[in-house]
Amino acid sequence: MNRIDACLSKLKAEGKKALITFITAGDPSLDTTEKLVLTMFDNGADIIEIGVPFSDPIAEGTTIQEASLRALSTGETNLDTIFELVKRLRAKTDKPLVLMMYINTIFRYGTEKFFKLCKENGIDGVIVPDLPYEERDEILPYAKANGIIPISMVTPASHERIRAIASQAEGFLYCVSSNGVTGTRSCFSTDFDSFFGEIKKSCKIPAMVGFGISSPEQAKKMSGYCDGVIVGSAVVKIVAQYGKDSAEKVGEFTESLKDAMN
Amino acid sequence: MSESKGRYGIYGGQYVPETVMNAVTELEEAYNKYKDDPEFIAELKKLYRDYAGRPSMLYYADKMTKDLGGAKIYLKREDLNHTGSHKINNVLGQILLAKRMGKKRIIAETGAGQHGVATATVCALFGLECQVYMGAEDVKRQSLNVYRMNLLGTKVVPVESGTATLKDAINEAMRDWCTNISTTFYCIGSVMGPHPYPQMVRDFQKIISEETKAQLMEAEGRLPDCVVACVGGGSNAMGSFYDFIGDESVRLVGAEAAGKGIETKLHAATLAKGSLGIFHGMKSIFLQNEFGQIDPVYSISAGLDYPGIGPEHAYLWETKRAEYVDITDEEAVQAFEYLSRTEGIIPAIESSHAVAAARKIAPTMGKDQIMVITISGRGDKDVYSIAKYRGIDIVES
C-alpha cells in the first residue's frame, strides 16, 4: 500500500484529522529543507509536500514565489539534488512525501525518468497545479507504472467538474479553499458547506483543504469541513524570516496546528 | 468532460490550473457559438471598417524594391490600424465575445504595450473596466504606451517579479485570472496560452492574410512568393501566414529576435535555441534550461521579448511549412532606419525584424517574384529607445 493511503487510513481509524505541510526545497538550502521536513514530521505533520522550485510559478502567491527564487538562486536546487535530498530523508523517515511542482519541470526532466526516480528514492505522490484533468495522460501512465499517486485538485470554480475529478482521484483530494493563488488569507469568501457538500457526493477518498490556511484557528475551523488541512505559505513565511535557523519556530508552528485540529 | 483539446501536432493543449478550466471551456463554447454568428460577424466587420480602419493598405514599396534589386516588395500596413498595430484585430474580436459572455472586467498582459493599448482602447469604447499587466522593465522602456493606457482609463500594473518582462506579465495576469475568475475575461494578445486562445487569436488575425491575398490578386493577379512577418508569441505572423498555408508555392518566413546574437545568452530566438516544454498553458518550444526553468530572454524589442512561441508556429516549424530566421538588435535597428528613409514609413522595432529578414531574402529572389512584408505596427513608440541605442538623448526637459 502506498504510504499516503496507509497514513490516511490509520488517521481515519483513529478519528484524527490530517496535517499536511509544505516547504520549498532548497529554501534557503537543501540541508535546511532536510532538517525542516524531519522537524515537521516530529511535531505532528502527517504528510509533507516538498515544493520543487520553478522560475514561473503561476499558481503561487508572493510568499512561495519568493521562496522559489531564493531556492533557485543558490544554484544547488534542481531535481537531481532534490532526489538526493529525498533519498536522505527516506533513510530517516517512513512518512509520506509528496512533490509539488509544475508540469514543465517533470516534462523537461523526462516524465518516465522522473517517475522512476520518484519510486527509487521514496516519493509517494505528486501534485501538479498546472496539469488539469483533461491533460492528466501527460503523467498518468508513468505515475501508475511506478506506484506514485497523482493528487487531483478541485476548486470553488470547478462546479460540475468536481464529480469527474473526485471520482477518479487517488490518495487524497486537494480541495482549494478559494479561487486564486497560494498565500495566507485573513478570510474566505467561499461557501464551504456547499463546496464540501458537492465534494462529498462523489469523493470516496480523504479530502484535504489548502490555500490560505495560516493559523491554528483556521486549521481547526477548516478541518471541520473535511479530513485535514494543507498549510504552505505560513510555513514558508517562517523560513523566509529565520532562514537556516527556522527549525525551532517551524516545529512550534507545526505542533500548534496539529494540537488545534485534534 | 472531454480529453485534451486544441492540438497542432503534439503542440498546444490546455495546461492551466483547475481554477481556470471552466473559464477556458466557457470561452471555447462562446467562441464556437459566435464565430459563425452573422450578427457577431457583422458587428466585428463594422468595427474593423469604421473604428480600426480596415482593410489595411497593401502598399507597393517601389524604392525598396529597386534598392534591393530582387523581388517586388509589398508592405501590409497593419501599422495604419487604429492604435498603431495589428493587435486591435484580435482585441475587438475578444471584447465583443466578452461582452456577449457578460464579463465586466478585462485583464491583459502586454510587452511593448501595443496589445495593452489596443485592449485599453476597446475597453474605453465599450465602457469596460480594464487592468493591464506589464513587466516593470517594459514600463520603463515603453513609458509612452503606459501613459496612453492611463489616458484611456486603464490601470497599468508594473510586474516586478522574475525578469520583469512579458512572461512575468503573463504570469501575473494568470494569477489575477485565477483569483477573479467569475468576473474577469483574460484578453490574451498572442497566439499562445491554453486552447482556445491560439486558435481564436489566429482566427481574429487571419484577416491580415485574407486581405493580402485579395489585394494582391487585384494588383498582380497572383499569389505572393514569400510572406515575411516578425514572431514573438506569433500573432501577426500567424495572421499573415494563415490564408497562405494551403498555397504551397508561398514561402512563409518568421523573423525571431536574436538580440545580441544567438551565440550569446541575450536573445529571444525560441525556435533557434529552444526545446520542447509545457508552459503558459501550452506544449510548445521554449527557451529553458535542462531542468525546465524558463530562461530570461532579451531583445531590444519588448514585443518579441518572450521565451516561447505559439503552438501552431511550433507545428509549422516542425513540419517545415514555415521557416524562421534570426534577426539581431543591430539588424533590426538598421532596418528601422532603412524603411524610414527609403519609404517614409517608421516601422515598430518588432516589425523591423521582418523588414531586416526581407532585406536579406528579397535580393535572392527574381524580379518577377513578389514578397509581402507585414508591418505589424508603427514605430513612434520606439523612437526614444532607438535614439538611445544610437547614443542620442532626446528626452525633453
XYZ file of C-alpha atoms in Angstrom:
659
model
C 0.000 0.000 0.000
C 1.217 3.489 -0.859
C 2.395 5.388 2.249
C -0.248 8.110 1.668
C -3.101 5.589 1.711
C -1.639 3.797 4.724
C -1.177 7.043 6.660
C -4.642 8.369 5.897
C -6.483 5.147 6.657
C -4.677 4.921 10.009
C -5.714 8.502 10.853
C -9.276 7.733 9.822
C -9.368 4.668 12.038
C -8.163 6.828 14.927
C -10.707 9.526 14.111
C -7.968 12.101 13.594
C -7.555 14.925 11.118
C -4.504 15.013 8.857
C -1.968 17.805 8.821
C -0.122 18.294 5.565
C 2.615 20.900 5.439
C 4.604 22.356 2.568
C 8.060 23.786 2.166
C 10.065 24.784 -0.861
C 13.090 22.577 -1.449
C 16.363 24.465 -1.199
C 14.986 27.484 0.644
C 17.405 28.680 1.820
C 19.426 25.471 1.377
C 18.755 21.771 0.819
C 20.297 20.949 4.213
C 17.774 23.254 5.864
C 14.950 21.588 3.948
C 16.108 18.194 5.207
C 16.106 19.438 8.793
C 12.711 21.130 8.423
C 10.989 18.084 6.934
C 12.151 15.937 9.845
C 11.184 18.635 12.368
C 7.693 18.943 10.910
C 7.196 15.169 10.997
C 8.438 15.121 14.631
C 5.930 17.832 15.519
C 2.836 16.274 14.035
C 2.852 16.671 10.250
C 1.359 13.551 8.683
C 2.329 14.197 5.084
C 4.839 16.711 3.735
C 4.756 18.382 0.358
C 8.175 19.333 -0.916
C 7.913 22.148 -3.424
C 10.184 21.866 -6.451
C 11.027 25.490 -7.252
C 10.053 26.749 -10.697
C 11.090 30.002 -12.355
C 7.494 30.933 -13.189
C 5.096 29.514 -10.585
C 1.755 30.833 -11.869
C -0.329 29.227 -9.104
C 1.693 30.757 -6.268
C 1.294 33.963 -4.341
C 4.280 36.141 -3.480
C 5.418 34.091 -0.438
C 6.110 30.914 -2.416
C 7.250 32.859 -5.493
C 9.962 34.431 -3.381
C 10.871 31.106 -1.781
C 11.265 29.580 -5.253
C 13.523 32.413 -6.254
C 15.646 32.020 -3.090
C 15.948 28.290 -3.723
C 16.895 28.663 -7.384
C 19.353 31.466 -6.729
C 21.580 29.156 -4.657
C 22.343 27.243 -7.831
C 22.217 23.929 -5.919
C 18.485 23.259 -6.202
C 17.346 21.089 -9.089
C 15.582 17.759 -9.496
C 18.817 15.779 -9.262
C 19.718 17.313 -5.894
C 16.104 17.142 -4.709
C 16.022 13.399 -5.383
C 19.243 13.088 -3.336
C 17.522 15.011 -0.544
C 14.523 12.671 -0.720
C 16.840 9.682 -0.551
C 18.486 11.054 2.605
C 15.059 11.750 4.116
C 13.818 8.268 3.243
C 16.659 6.808 5.298
C 15.286 8.682 8.326
C 11.500 8.653 7.961
C 8.753 6.378 6.727
C 6.130 9.085 6.469
C 4.585 10.105 3.132
C 6.450 12.587 0.955
C 4.815 14.350 -1.944
C 6.428 16.588 -4.569
C 4.535 19.720 -5.564
C 5.763 21.014 -8.883
C 4.950 22.451 -12.280
C 4.487 20.216 -15.293
C 7.426 21.670 -17.208
C 9.903 20.597 -14.549
C 8.668 17.000 -14.892
C 8.327 17.060 -18.677
C 11.729 18.572 -19.370
C 13.453 16.191 -16.948
C 11.802 13.301 -18.774
C 8.461 12.094 -17.441
C 9.422 8.417 -17.487
C 12.762 9.010 -15.770
C 11.120 11.348 -13.254
C 8.577 8.801 -12.024
C 11.141 6.012 -11.964
C 13.317 8.170 -9.700
C 10.303 9.080 -7.549
C 9.820 5.371 -6.895
C 13.521 4.648 -6.362
C 14.002 7.495 -3.912
C 10.780 7.110 -1.992
C 8.333 9.748 -3.220
C 4.704 8.757 -2.730
C 2.738 11.293 -4.733
C 2.937 14.363 -6.941
C 0.807 17.489 -7.125
C 0.983 19.366 -10.409
C -1.114 22.549 -10.212
C -0.881 23.340 -13.925
C -1.944 19.889 -15.103
C -5.748 19.740 -15.230
C -7.896 16.639 -15.547
C -8.014 16.916 -19.355
C -4.230 16.684 -19.637
C -3.721 14.002 -16.966
C -2.448 11.465 -19.504
C 0.722 13.529 -19.664
C 1.801 11.784 -16.431
C -0.812 9.172 -15.510
C 0.668 6.079 -17.215
C 4.140 6.797 -15.806
C 2.854 7.562 -12.323
C 0.795 4.372 -12.244
C 3.640 2.237 -13.546
C 5.729 3.351 -10.578
C 3.046 3.391 -7.893
C 3.174 7.164 -7.499
C -0.132 8.871 -6.729
C -1.018 11.912 -8.869
C -3.010 14.127 -6.499
C -6.078 15.774 -8.060
C -7.261 19.271 -7.249
C -10.741 20.824 -7.157
C -11.552 24.492 -6.575
C -14.687 26.539 -5.880
C -14.700 27.300 -9.628
C -14.790 23.584 -10.523
C -18.576 23.232 -10.076
C -19.817 20.342 -12.223
C -16.244 19.199 -12.848
C -15.943 18.071 -9.212
C -17.723 14.794 -9.877
C -15.425 13.637 -12.661
C -12.296 14.759 -10.868
C -13.191 13.444 -7.423
C -14.415 10.075 -8.616
C -11.069 9.199 -10.222
C -8.859 10.865 -7.596
C -6.414 8.803 -5.573
C -4.612 9.321 -2.272
C -6.430 12.444 -1.203
C -8.417 15.111 -2.987
C -6.772 18.536 -2.767
C -9.628 20.997 -2.206
C -8.548 24.555 -2.933
C -10.179 26.831 -0.360
C -10.794 29.768 -2.647
C -10.119 30.800 -6.215
C -6.731 32.335 -6.644
C -3.132 31.590 -5.812
C -1.420 30.217 -2.739
C -0.890 32.541 0.189
C -2.293 33.391 3.565
C -5.784 34.899 3.663
C -7.465 36.675 6.527
C -10.897 35.485 5.425
C -12.541 33.258 2.841
C -15.492 34.102 0.616
C -16.210 30.511 -0.402
C -19.468 28.871 0.701
C -17.777 25.855 2.292
C -20.974 23.988 3.169
C -21.980 23.902 -0.462
C -18.418 23.330 -1.779
C -17.719 20.376 0.513
C -21.298 19.167 0.151
C -20.665 18.795 -3.571
C -17.282 17.162 -2.964
C -18.630 14.595 -0.514
C -21.203 13.403 -3.053
C -18.536 11.927 -5.290
C -15.306 11.744 -3.283
C -14.567 8.317 -1.817
C -11.102 9.222 -0.531
C -9.996 11.700 2.154
C -10.489 15.361 1.221
C -7.914 17.940 2.346
C -8.322 21.677 2.198
C -5.472 24.011 1.331
C -4.599 27.545 0.110
C -4.679 30.362 2.623
C -4.724 28.426 5.885
C -2.237 30.145 8.149
C -3.219 29.800 11.802
C -4.187 27.069 14.289
C -7.644 28.689 14.474
C -8.145 28.461 10.714
C -6.773 24.907 10.687
C -9.276 23.880 13.360
C -12.193 25.539 11.603
C -11.348 24.324 8.099
C -10.588 20.752 9.148
C -14.167 20.621 10.374
C -15.307 20.503 6.758
C -13.078 17.649 5.654
C -10.338 15.193 6.625
C -7.451 17.557 7.118
C -5.651 20.716 6.109
C -2.689 21.698 3.980
C -0.548 24.581 5.232
C 2.105 26.037 2.941
C 2.737 29.759 2.761
C 2.512 30.188 6.550
C 5.403 27.727 6.990
C 7.371 29.314 4.148
C 6.976 32.728 5.813
C 8.725 31.425 8.925
C 11.528 30.042 6.763
C 11.767 33.394 4.975
C 12.202 35.121 8.332
C 14.517 32.710 10.156
C 16.319 31.012 7.254
C 18.745 28.267 8.289
C 17.708 28.699 11.934
C 13.975 28.243 11.390
C 13.681 24.638 12.643
C 12.557 25.527 16.165
C 9.919 28.029 15.012
C 8.660 25.725 12.256
C 8.443 22.888 14.771
C 6.448 25.002 17.231
C 4.109 26.194 14.493
C 3.537 22.643 13.211
C 2.730 21.438 16.702
C 0.279 24.300 17.253
C -1.584 23.379 14.054
C -1.770 19.718 14.964
C -2.916 20.444 18.506
C -5.651 22.780 17.293
C -7.122 20.153 14.970
C -7.147 17.122 17.244
C -15.533 16.450 -19.592
C -13.590 15.615 -22.679
C -9.955 14.961 -23.403
C -7.084 17.238 -24.369
C -8.063 19.851 -26.934
C -6.529 22.385 -29.261
C -3.642 20.401 -30.711
C -1.359 21.281 -33.600
C 0.512 18.003 -33.945
C 1.925 17.438 -30.458
C 1.768 21.164 -29.638
C -0.982 23.087 -27.869
C -3.360 21.737 -25.216
C -4.729 23.262 -22.030
C -2.137 23.151 -19.263
C -3.727 25.534 -16.793
C -4.739 25.346 -13.136
C -8.079 23.695 -12.371
C -9.469 27.079 -11.258
C -9.499 28.388 -14.825
C -10.583 25.219 -16.631
C -14.267 26.124 -16.535
C -13.381 29.587 -17.827
C -11.458 28.273 -20.828
C -14.270 25.840 -21.573
C -16.843 28.622 -21.281
C -14.724 30.780 -23.593
C -14.387 27.977 -26.103
C -18.140 27.419 -26.114
C -18.821 31.129 -26.517
C -16.277 31.389 -29.304
C -17.697 28.396 -31.154
C -21.188 29.795 -30.746
C -20.409 33.291 -32.015
C -17.649 32.841 -34.560
C -20.151 31.900 -37.249
C -22.983 34.032 -35.905
C -23.997 36.553 -38.604
C -24.764 39.255 -36.041
C -21.382 38.858 -34.330
C -19.551 38.864 -37.656
C -21.462 41.930 -38.843
C -20.654 43.854 -35.658
C -16.976 42.897 -35.847
C -16.761 43.799 -39.548
C -18.336 47.173 -38.895
C -15.845 47.892 -36.123
C -12.962 46.728 -38.307
C -14.034 49.168 -41.006
C -15.341 52.184 -39.108
C -13.225 52.047 -35.965
C -9.989 50.222 -36.786
C -9.709 51.460 -40.365
C -9.652 48.125 -42.160
C -8.854 46.911 -44.691
C -5.272 47.930 -44.060
C -3.441 49.019 -47.199
C -1.197 46.762 -49.231
C 1.435 49.175 -50.411
C 3.878 48.556 -53.255
C 7.281 49.689 -51.965
C 8.838 50.811 -55.204
C 12.001 52.410 -53.828
C 12.745 49.472 -51.578
C 12.131 47.062 -54.450
C 14.561 48.932 -56.705
C 17.106 49.333 -53.943
C 17.161 45.652 -53.032
C 17.091 44.624 -56.687
C 15.159 41.382 -56.237
C 11.529 40.538 -55.581
C 8.758 43.124 -55.871
C 8.033 44.200 -52.317
C 4.629 44.915 -50.900
C 4.064 46.132 -47.351
C 0.936 45.050 -45.489
C 0.274 48.176 -43.483
C -1.046 46.944 -40.122
C 0.742 49.968 -38.675
C -2.023 52.127 -40.112
C -4.697 50.484 -37.974
C -6.238 52.458 -35.159
C -3.951 52.145 -32.086
C -0.996 51.564 -34.396
C -0.685 47.821 -34.730
C -2.352 44.551 -35.719
C -3.317 43.960 -32.067
C -6.651 45.754 -32.486
C -7.900 42.950 -34.823
C -7.813 40.427 -32.016
C -8.888 42.732 -29.214
C -12.063 43.827 -31.000
C -12.986 40.177 -31.504
C -12.278 39.144 -27.917
C -14.026 42.123 -26.341
C -17.155 41.529 -28.435
C -17.078 37.981 -27.081
C -16.518 39.189 -23.511
C -19.500 41.479 -23.849
C -21.704 38.621 -25.014
C -20.413 36.487 -22.137
C -21.470 39.198 -19.696
C -17.933 39.885 -18.429
C -17.417 43.349 -16.977
C -13.743 43.283 -16.121
C -10.984 42.789 -18.684
C -7.349 41.964 -17.951
C -4.475 41.724 -20.395
C -0.718 41.367 -20.491
C 1.462 43.496 -22.671
C 5.091 43.572 -23.751
C 5.729 46.569 -25.967
C 2.400 47.995 -24.891
C 0.691 47.561 -28.264
C -1.709 44.882 -27.054
C -2.230 46.810 -23.829
C -3.082 49.983 -25.713
C -5.431 48.115 -28.058
C -7.188 46.490 -25.087
C -7.385 49.783 -23.173
C -8.837 51.434 -26.276
C -11.577 48.896 -26.890
C -12.433 48.798 -23.173
C -12.830 52.571 -23.257
C -15.082 52.188 -26.277
C -17.305 49.641 -24.546
C -17.110 51.080 -21.039
C -15.398 48.063 -19.504
C -13.037 48.065 -16.534
C -9.543 47.229 -17.729
C -6.313 46.300 -15.995
C -3.102 45.639 -17.911
C -0.086 43.785 -16.541
C 3.248 44.948 -17.864
C 6.776 43.976 -16.846
C 8.430 46.755 -14.837
C 11.326 46.750 -17.341
C 8.875 47.265 -20.193
C 7.054 50.006 -18.275
C 10.388 51.833 -18.285
C 11.235 51.345 -21.953
C 7.683 51.932 -23.207
C 6.582 54.795 -20.976
C 4.690 56.437 -23.839
C 2.386 53.436 -24.166
C 1.906 53.326 -20.386
C 0.707 56.901 -20.470
C -1.569 56.134 -23.425
C -3.187 53.306 -21.482
C -3.696 55.546 -18.468
C -5.222 58.164 -20.716
C -7.685 55.540 -21.943
C -8.787 54.816 -18.393
C -6.819 51.607 -17.877
C -4.829 50.743 -14.794
C -1.328 49.542 -15.686
C 0.227 47.240 -13.099
C 4.036 47.051 -13.281
C 5.191 43.480 -12.632
C 8.419 43.300 -10.654
C 8.703 39.514 -10.350
C 11.109 37.353 -12.352
C 12.682 39.147 -15.287
C 10.047 41.928 -15.131
C 9.175 41.480 -18.831
C 6.401 39.925 -20.927
C 6.475 36.393 -19.491
C 6.198 37.767 -15.960
C 3.306 39.990 -17.023
C 1.552 36.847 -18.333
C 2.263 35.020 -15.046
C 0.683 37.860 -13.100
C -2.303 38.136 -15.454
C -2.892 34.387 -14.997
C -2.758 34.798 -11.206
C -5.301 37.617 -11.420
C -7.492 35.456 -13.664
C -7.371 32.565 -11.131
C -8.367 34.964 -8.373
C -11.182 36.814 -10.179
C -12.327 34.017 -12.422
C -16.062 34.644 -12.179
C -15.973 38.312 -13.183
C -12.916 38.589 -15.367
C -12.153 37.997 -19.029
C -8.494 37.457 -19.876
C -7.798 39.048 -23.256
C -4.599 37.272 -24.372
C -2.697 39.210 -27.009
C -0.955 36.480 -28.936
C -1.499 33.030 -30.455
C -0.444 31.434 -27.203
C -1.824 30.160 -23.923
C -4.331 27.354 -23.422
C -6.831 26.353 -26.094
C -8.946 28.115 -27.398
C -6.648 31.174 -27.347
C -4.118 30.115 -30.030
C -6.941 29.238 -32.418
C -9.175 32.176 -31.529
C -6.430 34.799 -31.742
C -5.264 33.338 -35.050
C -8.834 33.462 -36.374
C -9.147 37.131 -35.386
C -5.773 37.855 -37.029
C -6.181 35.790 -40.194
C -7.888 38.793 -41.776
C -4.324 40.025 -42.474
C -3.603 37.178 -44.909
C -7.140 37.130 -46.302
C -6.909 40.797 -47.205
C -3.351 40.429 -48.501
C -4.431 37.632 -50.810
C -7.379 39.587 -52.213
C -5.412 42.837 -52.534
C -2.506 41.186 -54.282
C -4.846 39.297 -56.558
C -6.267 42.648 -57.584
C -2.883 44.332 -58.005
C -0.925 41.482 -59.560
C -3.453 38.783 -60.316
C -1.479 36.205 -58.385
C -0.227 34.880 -55.074
C 2.933 36.209 -53.444
C 6.053 34.048 -53.492
C 7.082 34.935 -49.977
C 5.426 36.375 -46.863
C 7.601 37.736 -44.058
C 6.494 38.694 -40.530
C 8.117 39.055 -37.135
C 7.495 36.479 -34.412
C 7.364 36.852 -30.653
C 4.357 34.872 -29.468
C 3.472 34.954 -33.131
C 0.103 36.663 -33.645
C 0.852 38.934 -36.579
C 2.875 36.197 -38.279
C 0.083 33.648 -37.779
C -2.403 36.149 -39.171
C -0.089 36.932 -42.091
C 0.561 33.250 -42.889
C -2.742 31.566 -42.241
C -4.615 32.006 -45.512
C -1.470 31.016 -47.438
C -0.701 27.785 -45.557
C -2.568 25.754 -48.166
C -0.834 27.564 -51.021
C 2.372 25.560 -51.119
C 4.115 27.902 -53.535
C 4.097 30.657 -50.905
C 7.224 30.686 -48.755
C 6.409 31.707 -45.167
C 9.174 33.344 -43.135
C 9.047 34.340 -39.485
C 11.701 36.653 -38.033
C 12.691 35.897 -34.436
C 14.556 38.282 -32.157
C 18.220 37.311 -31.898
C 19.031 40.211 -29.565
C 22.799 40.439 -29.158
C 23.166 37.221 -31.165
C 22.010 33.624 -30.696
C 25.538 32.611 -29.701
C 25.124 34.821 -26.612
C 22.575 34.402 -23.817
C 20.935 37.701 -24.717
C 18.304 36.747 -27.273
C 14.700 35.597 -27.637
C 15.160 33.218 -30.573
C 12.870 30.453 -29.347
C 12.877 28.201 -32.392
C 16.619 28.584 -32.987
C 17.661 27.695 -29.464
C 14.634 26.369 -27.595
C 13.347 22.919 -26.679
C 10.012 21.211 -26.155
C 8.257 22.213 -22.957
C 4.927 22.967 -21.300
C 4.385 26.497 -20.068
C 1.753 29.229 -20.089
C -0.960 26.727 -20.846
C 0.582 25.127 -23.910
C 3.001 22.487 -25.089
C 5.377 24.273 -27.415
C 9.011 25.283 -27.839
C 10.563 27.325 -25.039
C 13.910 28.766 -24.085
C 14.693 26.861 -20.894
C 17.466 25.070 -19.076
C 17.905 21.295 -18.695
C 15.686 21.311 -15.585
C 12.814 23.139 -17.267
C 13.457 26.523 -15.675
C 12.406 29.193 -18.174
C 15.339 31.270 -19.414
C 15.459 35.022 -19.008
C 15.305 36.367 -22.555
C 16.359 39.585 -24.174
C 15.543 41.670 -27.225
C 15.640 45.385 -27.951
C 12.012 44.826 -28.867
C 9.733 44.471 -25.843
C 7.108 42.834 -28.041
C 9.371 39.959 -29.133
C 10.939 39.510 -25.707
C 9.191 36.211 -24.941
C 10.754 32.794 -24.187
C 8.133 30.791 -26.069
C 6.142 30.702 -29.276
C 2.541 29.879 -30.155
C 1.882 26.154 -30.683
C 0.761 26.486 -34.299
C 4.066 28.147 -35.178
C 5.893 25.271 -33.484
C 3.892 22.948 -35.722
C 4.566 24.964 -38.915
C 8.239 24.931 -37.954
C 8.379 21.196 -37.233
C 6.585 20.338 -40.467
C 8.821 22.831 -42.322
C 5.799 24.647 -43.765
C 7.244 27.880 -42.412
C 10.855 28.837 -41.810
C 12.153 31.043 -39.042
C 15.210 33.272 -39.206
C 17.074 35.217 -36.517
C 17.483 38.966 -36.622
C 19.780 40.757 -34.186
C 19.084 44.076 -32.468
C 21.580 45.764 -34.760
C 19.968 44.362 -37.918
C 16.530 45.379 -36.663
C 17.656 48.919 -35.829
C 19.247 49.240 -39.265
C 16.003 48.042 -40.865
C 14.056 50.530 -38.716
C 16.209 53.338 -40.107
C 16.199 51.877 -43.612
C 12.435 51.736 -44.035
C 12.091 55.203 -42.513
C 14.470 56.694 -45.059
C 13.561 54.565 -48.055
C 9.784 54.596 -47.899
C 8.968 57.233 -45.306
C 7.462 54.596 -43.060
C 8.718 54.240 -39.493
C 8.045 50.618 -38.528
C 7.747 49.291 -34.983
C 11.018 47.784 -33.786
C 9.168 44.439 -33.740
C 8.174 44.785 -37.405
C 11.697 45.989 -38.189
C 12.819 42.398 -37.573
C 10.610 41.357 -40.511
C 11.995 44.179 -42.645
C 15.536 43.062 -41.792
C 14.747 39.475 -42.811
C 13.203 40.751 -46.038
C 16.324 42.780 -46.822
C 18.301 39.544 -46.761
C 15.829 37.417 -48.700
C 14.451 39.798 -51.360
C 17.761 40.230 -53.246
C 17.991 36.432 -53.616
C 14.618 36.330 -55.362
C 13.832 37.054 -59.003
C 12.453 40.385 -60.209
C 9.325 38.558 -61.336
C 8.698 37.340 -57.825
C 6.636 39.002 -55.115
C 7.316 39.380 -51.425
C 4.889 40.687 -48.800
C 6.232 42.070 -45.525
C 3.799 42.610 -42.700
C 4.473 45.902 -40.976
C 2.710 44.844 -37.800
C 2.979 48.195 -36.054
C 4.241 51.724 -36.273
C 7.481 52.869 -34.731
C 6.502 56.084 -32.971
C 6.677 54.282 -29.621
C 10.258 53.172 -30.339
C 11.812 56.455 -31.359
C 13.157 57.164 -27.872
C 14.764 53.756 -27.392
C 16.249 53.678 -30.898
C 17.741 57.130 -30.320
C 19.159 55.840 -27.052
C 20.554 52.781 -28.860
C 22.297 55.189 -31.227
C 23.639 57.180 -28.277
C 21.314 60.152 -28.671
C 19.395 61.525 -25.698
C 16.089 63.046 -26.850
C 14.325 63.407 -23.515
C 12.649 66.795 -23.321
C 13.322 68.842 -20.231
